[in-house]
């Protein structure tokens, strides 16, 4: 490339030299607002631990800590053919997964369907009808002319749902911008099954799961060190395995205290009462203008859905501020539309390889019809670093809290989601924060002393909403066949349909 200036060096020290005083002051203000230092990380983690505990107590707390009735890890010897449905924010994914005899193996075929934006604020009937239509299409396409018995389905429904049984789930509240009337407070399974029946789709829901539980189980299928499943994507959350003896709110069920059960933390709701998180005025606006104010306080500071909006709110605020000249004389109307900036825009800015931030300048022109000055580009870039770093560091508090609560000195943490997979430096920033939280002594390589790797490693997960959902469906059927019916609502019909499936 010609005329773009030298490629950016890893450190941008000195690049602020030409930034005018008023902008420099704003950068400093933003740094103060968005930086979470070690002491704060530790304080947040400690509060997190007590909130995890509270969620498991009889009284309950902000973090739902939902028992999922997924009782223990797979052995690697699960077998059978299953469907998996993943109702994500952007896409609907349907998979058919075969677990063969070979340990830890799987075969998968899958199709994606677009999740129309209107559906997110439409009616419940439209939602279930659309999903059932997609499943019907999938089966017709992949099993043309076949006469099928019912196929067991693992449905990944990645919203907070309380479960008395694995094949049922009452939606506690919509998250991630969904706002469909008449679903919250109800079991989502009956209307879903009704839509399938109306269309004659040969499917039997066997397990309703969360994406984090799926991630935990899928990753543990191939890695026995796996202790926590996390999603850092449009939303954020984690699941881990707890022993029933540590769950006072299940005491009345008189379960074996050593029996393991996966807990879907729903940690996006951490600190809904605003006791500890360092919220900025921009976070407060995001919450106030969201469909569910007062909910998902933690998620709204770190998840992919909100990173672009945070960035946008700061830029608009700077433009309107009397203290600083920012995008002076420019038409910022393209920046005025809420939620118009995807987190990938921030990723691209952090990834801009040029010292003069040419790619960022080009993108601003193209997307917003704004021509930033060089110092404005510096602020823009610093802002993305601050937002991305805060997201990674706060995320680490949740992981650190589960590890401390469970006493894990070493662990693998399986993570998935667009922010984890695509946002630059998210992994390294998260690892650095974990190191500060868990006080590892490090060697010259920055890794835990003498090990060459971190004791708690957050690593890319296996496909939770595909393979994980299938595995949980398989584990459920196995329990039915063994007569272990705790937490299963409809074992008779599972036995009738799949009694012989091994
Ligand atoms: C949902 C969780 C989900 C997470 C990641 C949150 O908004 O409440 O159930 O696990 O997003 O998808």
Short mmCIF file of C-alpha atoms in Angstrom, two decimals, residues 106-486:
data_model
loop_
_atom_site.label_atom_id
_atom_site.label_comp_id
_atom_site.label_asym_id
_atom_site.label_seq_id
_atom_site.Cartn_x
_atom_site.Cartn_y
_atom_site.Cartn_z
CA UNK A 106 -19.12 -36.92 16.49
CA UNK A 107 -20.53 -36.31 13.00
CA UNK A 108 -22.55 -33.22 12.29
CA UNK A 109 -24.69 -31.81 9.48
CA UNK A 110 -26.19 -28.39 9.91
CA UNK A 111 -28.24 -25.62 8.32
CA UNK A 112 -28.57 -21.98 9.29
CA UNK A 113 -31.71 -19.91 8.97
CA UNK A 114 -31.88 -16.16 9.40
CA UNK A 115 -33.66 -14.99 12.52
CA UNK A 116 -35.75 -12.07 11.18
CA UNK A 117 -35.29 -8.92 13.27
CA UNK A 118 -39.10 -8.40 13.48
CA UNK A 119 -39.44 -11.72 15.25
CA UNK A 120 -37.58 -10.36 18.28
CA UNK A 121 -40.44 -8.03 19.12
CA UNK A 122 -43.28 -9.95 17.46
CA UNK A 123 -45.69 -12.41 19.02
CA UNK A 124 -44.92 -15.71 20.73
CA UNK A 125 -46.95 -17.58 18.13
CA UNK A 126 -44.88 -16.12 15.30
CA UNK A 127 -41.67 -17.08 17.09
CA UNK A 128 -42.59 -20.73 17.73
CA UNK A 129 -44.20 -21.04 14.30
CA UNK A 130 -41.06 -19.76 12.58
CA UNK A 131 -38.79 -22.10 14.54
CA UNK A 132 -41.03 -25.11 13.84
CA UNK A 133 -41.06 -24.19 10.13
CA UNK A 134 -37.25 -24.19 10.07
CA UNK A 135 -37.08 -27.57 11.80
CA UNK A 136 -39.62 -28.93 9.32
CA UNK A 137 -37.58 -27.61 6.40
CA UNK A 138 -34.42 -29.17 7.84
CA UNK A 139 -36.03 -32.58 8.20
CA UNK A 140 -37.65 -32.44 4.77
CA UNK A 141 -34.35 -31.46 3.19
CA UNK A 142 -32.13 -33.99 4.95
CA UNK A 143 -34.61 -36.87 5.20
CA UNK A 144 -36.57 -36.53 1.97
CA UNK A 145 -39.10 -39.33 1.49
CA UNK A 146 -37.94 -41.13 4.64
CA UNK A 147 -40.51 -42.43 7.08
CA UNK A 148 -39.12 -41.19 10.38
CA UNK A 149 -39.78 -42.12 13.95
CA UNK A 150 -39.43 -39.22 16.33
CA UNK A 151 -35.94 -37.76 16.66
CA UNK A 152 -34.76 -36.55 20.09
CA UNK A 153 -33.95 -32.86 20.22
CA UNK A 154 -31.68 -30.78 22.42
CA UNK A 155 -32.96 -27.19 22.25
CA UNK A 156 -30.43 -24.50 23.14
CA UNK A 157 -32.53 -21.66 24.48
CA UNK A 158 -29.99 -19.09 25.63
CA UNK A 159 -32.08 -16.95 27.91
CA UNK A 160 -32.60 -17.24 31.66
CA UNK A 161 -35.04 -20.08 32.26
CA UNK A 162 -35.82 -21.70 35.58
CA UNK A 163 -36.15 -25.45 35.29
CA UNK A 164 -37.89 -27.95 37.54
CA UNK A 165 -37.16 -30.50 34.83
CA UNK A 166 -34.67 -30.70 31.99
CA UNK A 167 -37.47 -30.93 29.41
CA UNK A 168 -39.18 -27.73 30.50
CA UNK A 169 -38.14 -24.15 31.25
CA UNK A 170 -39.91 -21.04 32.44
CA UNK A 171 -38.45 -17.92 30.85
CA UNK A 172 -37.46 -15.60 33.68
CA UNK A 173 -36.93 -12.61 31.39
CA UNK A 174 -35.85 -11.86 27.87
CA UNK A 175 -32.29 -10.61 27.45
CA UNK A 176 -30.14 -9.47 24.48
CA UNK A 177 -32.81 -7.09 23.16
CA UNK A 178 -35.56 -9.68 22.74
CA UNK A 179 -38.99 -8.38 23.70
CA UNK A 180 -41.72 -10.86 22.78
CA UNK A 181 -44.95 -10.59 24.74
CA UNK A 182 -46.50 -13.50 26.57
CA UNK A 183 -43.38 -15.66 26.96
CA UNK A 184 -41.83 -14.38 30.20
CA UNK A 185 -43.13 -16.30 33.20
CA UNK A 186 -44.28 -19.25 31.07
CA UNK A 187 -42.92 -22.68 30.23
CA UNK A 188 -41.54 -22.31 26.69
CA UNK A 189 -41.76 -26.04 25.88
CA UNK A 190 -45.56 -26.57 25.46
CA UNK A 191 -46.07 -23.80 22.84
CA UNK A 192 -42.94 -24.98 21.01
CA UNK A 193 -44.17 -28.59 20.97
CA UNK A 194 -47.62 -27.44 19.91
CA UNK A 195 -46.14 -25.68 16.88
CA UNK A 196 -44.26 -28.89 15.99
CA UNK A 197 -47.37 -31.02 16.39
CA UNK A 198 -49.47 -28.69 14.25
CA UNK A 199 -46.97 -29.20 11.45
CA UNK A 200 -46.52 -32.90 12.08
CA UNK A 201 -42.75 -32.50 12.62
CA UNK A 202 -41.39 -35.82 14.01
CA UNK A 203 -39.37 -34.37 16.89
CA UNK A 204 -39.48 -34.90 20.65
CA UNK A 205 -37.83 -32.29 22.83
CA UNK A 206 -35.59 -34.18 25.20
CA UNK A 207 -33.58 -31.40 26.82
CA UNK A 208 -33.88 -27.64 26.99
CA UNK A 209 -30.43 -26.25 27.61
CA UNK A 210 -28.52 -23.02 27.95
CA UNK A 211 -25.61 -22.28 25.58
CA UNK A 212 -23.20 -22.16 28.54
CA UNK A 213 -24.23 -25.60 29.79
CA UNK A 214 -23.87 -26.91 26.24
CA UNK A 215 -20.41 -25.36 26.05
CA UNK A 216 -19.35 -26.92 29.36
CA UNK A 217 -20.59 -30.38 28.36
CA UNK A 218 -19.29 -30.28 24.78
CA UNK A 219 -15.85 -29.18 25.95
CA UNK A 220 -15.69 -31.77 28.73
CA UNK A 221 -16.47 -34.46 26.13
CA UNK A 222 -12.93 -34.06 24.82
CA UNK A 223 -11.13 -32.46 27.77
CA UNK A 224 -11.43 -33.83 31.30
CA UNK A 225 -9.90 -30.67 32.81
CA UNK A 226 -12.91 -28.64 31.73
CA UNK A 227 -14.62 -27.00 34.69
CA UNK A 228 -16.52 -23.97 33.40
CA UNK A 229 -18.36 -23.16 30.17
CA UNK A 230 -18.61 -19.48 29.20
CA UNK A 231 -20.19 -17.43 26.47
CA UNK A 232 -18.75 -14.02 25.65
CA UNK A 233 -20.91 -13.02 22.71
CA UNK A 234 -24.03 -10.94 22.15
CA UNK A 235 -24.76 -11.80 25.79
CA UNK A 236 -22.50 -13.24 28.46
CA UNK A 237 -22.87 -16.01 30.99
CA UNK A 238 -21.28 -19.14 32.48
CA UNK A 239 -22.16 -22.61 33.72
CA UNK A 240 -20.25 -24.95 36.02
CA UNK A 241 -20.83 -28.21 37.86
CA UNK A 242 -21.99 -27.95 41.47
CA UNK A 243 -22.65 -30.72 44.00
CA UNK A 244 -26.24 -30.87 45.27
CA UNK A 245 -25.00 -30.61 48.86
CA UNK A 246 -23.87 -27.05 48.04
CA UNK A 247 -27.28 -25.95 46.77
CA UNK A 248 -29.51 -25.05 49.74
CA UNK A 249 -32.40 -24.14 47.46
CA UNK A 250 -32.62 -27.81 46.36
CA UNK A 251 -32.43 -29.16 49.93
CA UNK A 252 -36.15 -30.03 49.99
CA UNK A 253 -35.58 -32.49 47.14
CA UNK A 254 -33.30 -34.63 49.30
CA UNK A 255 -30.86 -35.32 46.47
CA UNK A 256 -27.60 -37.16 47.02
CA UNK A 257 -25.31 -34.37 48.32
CA UNK A 258 -22.46 -35.66 46.15
CA UNK A 259 -24.53 -35.74 42.98
CA UNK A 260 -23.29 -33.18 40.46
CA UNK A 261 -25.64 -30.88 38.61
CA UNK A 262 -24.76 -28.17 36.10
CA UNK A 263 -25.66 -24.66 37.24
CA UNK A 264 -26.48 -22.06 34.65
CA UNK A 265 -25.35 -18.98 36.57
CA UNK A 266 -27.01 -16.30 34.43
CA UNK A 267 -24.28 -14.02 35.68
CA UNK A 268 -25.32 -11.26 33.30
CA UNK A 269 -27.58 -10.23 36.19
CA UNK A 270 -24.64 -9.75 38.56
CA UNK A 271 -24.91 -6.49 40.49
CA UNK A 272 -28.36 -5.51 39.28
CA UNK A 273 -28.54 -3.59 42.56
CA UNK A 274 -25.52 -1.50 41.50
CA UNK A 275 -23.36 -2.03 44.55
CA UNK A 276 -19.93 -2.63 43.04
CA UNK A 277 -19.61 -2.32 39.26
CA UNK A 278 -17.97 0.94 38.16
CA UNK A 279 -20.79 2.11 35.90
CA UNK A 280 -20.20 5.15 33.74
CA UNK A 281 -22.91 7.64 32.70
CA UNK A 282 -22.94 5.78 29.36
CA UNK A 283 -23.75 2.46 31.03
CA UNK A 284 -26.59 4.17 32.84
CA UNK A 285 -28.06 5.41 29.55
CA UNK A 286 -27.75 1.95 27.97
CA UNK A 287 -29.68 0.44 30.85
CA UNK A 288 -32.34 3.15 30.96
CA UNK A 289 -33.03 2.93 27.21
CA UNK A 290 -33.05 -0.88 27.06
CA UNK A 291 -36.25 -2.95 26.88
CA UNK A 292 -35.50 -4.27 30.41
CA UNK A 293 -34.05 -1.47 32.59
CA UNK A 294 -32.56 -2.66 35.87
CA UNK A 295 -31.74 -6.10 34.44
CA UNK A 296 -28.45 -7.62 33.25
CA UNK A 297 -26.22 -4.93 34.79
CA UNK A 298 -23.01 -6.95 34.28
CA UNK A 299 -23.92 -8.09 30.78
CA UNK A 300 -24.68 -4.55 29.67
CA UNK A 301 -21.09 -3.50 30.52
CA UNK A 302 -19.34 -6.32 28.73
CA UNK A 303 -21.36 -8.18 26.12
CA UNK A 304 -21.09 -7.75 22.37
CA UNK A 305 -24.57 -6.32 21.95
CA UNK A 306 -23.58 -3.28 24.02
CA UNK A 307 -19.95 -2.54 23.08
CA UNK A 308 -20.83 -0.65 19.91
CA UNK A 309 -23.57 1.27 21.65
CA UNK A 310 -21.22 2.34 24.44
CA UNK A 311 -18.75 3.57 21.83
CA UNK A 312 -21.49 5.44 19.97
CA UNK A 313 -22.82 7.12 23.13
CA UNK A 314 -19.35 8.40 24.04
CA UNK A 315 -18.73 9.81 20.55
CA UNK A 316 -22.10 11.57 20.44
CA UNK A 317 -21.50 12.95 23.95
CA UNK A 318 -18.09 14.31 22.92
CA UNK A 319 -19.61 15.96 19.86
CA UNK A 320 -22.26 17.62 22.00
CA UNK A 321 -19.88 18.59 24.83
CA UNK A 322 -18.95 22.22 25.36
CA UNK A 323 -15.57 21.25 26.79
CA UNK A 324 -14.10 19.89 23.62
CA UNK A 325 -14.20 20.26 19.84
CA UNK A 326 -15.05 16.87 18.43
CA UNK A 327 -16.22 16.18 14.88
CA UNK A 328 -16.63 19.94 14.74
CA UNK A 329 -18.82 21.16 11.90
CA UNK A 330 -19.56 17.62 10.75
CA UNK A 331 -22.95 16.07 10.22
CA UNK A 332 -23.10 13.24 12.74
CA UNK A 333 -26.66 12.12 11.91
CA UNK A 334 -25.44 8.65 10.90
CA UNK A 335 -24.06 8.28 14.43
CA UNK A 336 -27.33 9.23 16.08
CA UNK A 337 -29.15 5.96 15.55
CA UNK A 338 -29.13 3.72 18.66
CA UNK A 339 -27.51 0.31 18.23
CA UNK A 340 -26.26 1.18 14.75
CA UNK A 341 -22.68 0.19 15.58
CA UNK A 342 -21.75 -3.47 15.75
CA UNK A 343 -18.92 -4.65 18.01
CA UNK A 344 -17.05 -5.64 14.84
CA UNK A 345 -16.54 -1.92 14.10
CA UNK A 346 -14.58 -1.64 17.35
CA UNK A 347 -12.65 -4.82 16.50
CA UNK A 348 -11.69 -3.32 13.15
CA UNK A 349 -10.47 -0.13 14.79
CA UNK A 350 -8.35 -2.05 17.30
CA UNK A 351 -7.01 -4.10 14.41
CA UNK A 352 -6.14 -1.08 12.25
CA UNK A 353 -2.52 -1.87 11.38
CA UNK A 354 -1.51 1.63 10.29
CA UNK A 355 0.28 4.16 12.44
CA UNK A 356 -1.91 6.92 11.03
CA UNK A 357 -5.09 4.86 11.57
CA UNK A 358 -5.93 5.14 7.90
CA UNK A 359 -8.31 2.20 7.89
CA UNK A 360 -10.26 3.73 10.76
CA UNK A 361 -10.43 7.05 8.93
CA UNK A 362 -11.68 5.29 5.79
CA UNK A 363 -14.29 3.36 7.76
CA UNK A 364 -15.59 6.47 9.49
CA UNK A 365 -16.00 8.13 6.12
CA UNK A 366 -17.69 5.08 4.64
CA UNK A 367 -19.99 4.15 7.54
CA UNK A 368 -20.80 7.52 9.12
CA UNK A 369 -19.77 10.04 6.46
CA UNK A 370 -17.48 11.65 9.05
CA UNK A 371 -13.87 12.68 8.47
CA UNK A 372 -12.09 12.54 11.82
CA UNK A 373 -8.95 14.58 12.43
CA UNK A 374 -5.75 12.78 13.35
CA UNK A 375 -6.15 13.55 17.10
CA UNK A 376 -9.79 12.47 16.94
CA UNK A 377 -8.65 9.18 15.45
CA UNK A 378 -6.28 8.76 18.38
CA UNK A 379 -9.13 9.27 20.82
CA UNK A 380 -11.37 6.88 18.88
CA UNK A 381 -8.76 4.21 18.99
CA UNK A 382 -8.02 4.69 22.67
CA UNK A 383 -11.74 4.50 23.37
CA UNK A 384 -12.06 1.11 21.66
CA UNK A 385 -9.12 -0.15 23.71
CA UNK A 386 -10.75 1.07 26.89
CA UNK A 387 -14.15 -0.48 26.10
CA UNK A 388 -12.63 -3.78 24.94
CA UNK A 389 -10.24 -3.99 27.89
CA UNK A 390 -12.95 -3.27 30.43
CA UNK A 391 -15.10 -5.98 28.88
CA UNK A 392 -12.32 -8.57 29.14
CA UNK A 393 -11.27 -7.58 32.66
CA UNK A 394 -14.80 -7.61 34.07
CA UNK A 395 -15.45 -10.96 32.38
CA UNK A 396 -12.44 -12.38 34.22
CA UNK A 397 -14.06 -11.45 37.55
CA UNK A 398 -16.84 -13.97 36.88
CA UNK A 399 -14.39 -16.73 35.98
CA UNK A 400 -12.19 -15.87 38.98
CA UNK A 401 -15.23 -15.91 41.28
CA UNK A 402 -16.31 -19.44 40.25
CA UNK A 403 -12.72 -20.71 40.60
CA UNK A 404 -12.38 -19.19 44.04
CA UNK A 405 -15.78 -20.40 45.16
CA UNK A 406 -15.01 -23.96 44.03
CA UNK A 407 -11.41 -23.84 45.23
CA UNK A 408 -10.05 -24.59 41.75
CA UNK A 409 -6.33 -23.94 41.68
CA UNK A 410 -6.15 -25.20 38.09
CA UNK A 411 -8.91 -25.45 35.50
CA UNK A 412 -9.77 -25.29 31.84
CA UNK A 413 -12.54 -22.86 30.98
CA UNK A 414 -14.24 -23.43 27.62
CA UNK A 415 -15.34 -20.18 26.02
CA UNK A 416 -17.32 -19.34 22.91
CA UNK A 417 -19.07 -16.33 21.42
CA UNK A 418 -18.25 -13.57 18.99
CA UNK A 419 -16.44 -11.35 21.49
CA UNK A 420 -14.22 -14.18 22.71
CA UNK A 421 -13.52 -15.48 19.22
CA UNK A 422 -13.19 -12.25 17.30
CA UNK A 423 -12.50 -9.25 19.51
CA UNK A 424 -8.76 -8.42 19.37
CA UNK A 425 -6.77 -9.11 22.55
CA UNK A 426 -9.85 -10.21 24.49
CA UNK A 427 -8.18 -13.48 25.48
CA UNK A 428 -4.87 -11.90 26.52
CA UNK A 429 -6.57 -9.11 28.43
CA UNK A 430 -8.81 -11.61 30.22
CA UNK A 431 -5.82 -13.80 31.10
CA UNK A 432 -3.93 -10.80 32.46
CA UNK A 433 -6.90 -9.85 34.65
CA UNK A 434 -7.26 -13.42 35.93
CA UNK A 435 -3.60 -13.36 36.88
CA UNK A 436 -4.20 -10.20 38.92
CA UNK A 437 -7.35 -11.63 40.52
CA UNK A 438 -5.92 -15.03 41.39
CA UNK A 439 -2.47 -13.73 42.39
CA UNK A 440 -0.32 -16.08 40.38
CA UNK A 441 3.39 -15.76 40.73
CA UNK A 442 4.67 -15.42 37.21
CA UNK A 443 7.93 -16.13 35.48
CA UNK A 444 9.59 -14.07 32.76
CA UNK A 445 7.13 -15.30 30.16
CA UNK A 446 4.28 -13.79 32.21
CA UNK A 447 2.88 -17.29 32.77
CA UNK A 448 2.54 -19.01 36.13
CA UNK A 449 5.93 -19.85 37.57
CA UNK A 450 7.49 -23.04 36.23
CA UNK A 451 4.43 -24.08 34.25
CA UNK A 452 4.60 -22.32 30.89
CA UNK A 453 0.83 -21.95 30.97
CA UNK A 454 -1.70 -20.30 33.26
CA UNK A 455 -3.22 -22.47 36.00
CA UNK A 456 -6.68 -21.35 34.92
CA UNK A 457 -6.84 -21.17 31.15
CA UNK A 458 -9.75 -19.75 29.20
CA UNK A 459 -9.68 -21.59 25.87
CA UNK A 460 -11.84 -21.98 22.76
CA UNK A 461 -14.70 -24.38 23.44
CA UNK A 462 -16.26 -27.19 21.46
CA UNK A 463 -19.59 -26.46 19.79
CA UNK A 464 -21.93 -26.19 22.77
CA UNK A 465 -25.24 -25.54 21.08
CA UNK A 466 -24.68 -28.37 18.61
CA UNK A 467 -22.59 -31.17 20.09
CA UNK A 468 -23.28 -30.01 23.65
CA UNK A 469 -27.06 -30.04 23.12
CA UNK A 470 -26.87 -33.51 21.54
CA UNK A 471 -24.76 -34.83 24.42
CA UNK A 472 -27.15 -33.48 27.02
CA UNK A 473 -30.06 -35.07 25.13
CA UNK A 474 -28.09 -38.34 25.09
CA UNK A 475 -27.31 -38.11 28.82
CA UNK A 476 -31.00 -37.48 29.54
CA UNK A 477 -32.15 -40.50 27.53
CA UNK A 478 -29.56 -42.61 29.28
CA UNK A 479 -30.94 -41.54 32.64
CA UNK A 480 -34.47 -42.39 31.50
CA UNK A 481 -33.33 -45.84 30.39
CA UNK A 482 -31.63 -46.38 33.75
CA UNK A 483 -34.76 -45.27 35.60
CA UNK A 484 -33.03 -42.20 37.09
CA UNK A 485 -35.96 -39.91 36.57
CA UNK A 486 -35.15 -36.99 38.86
#
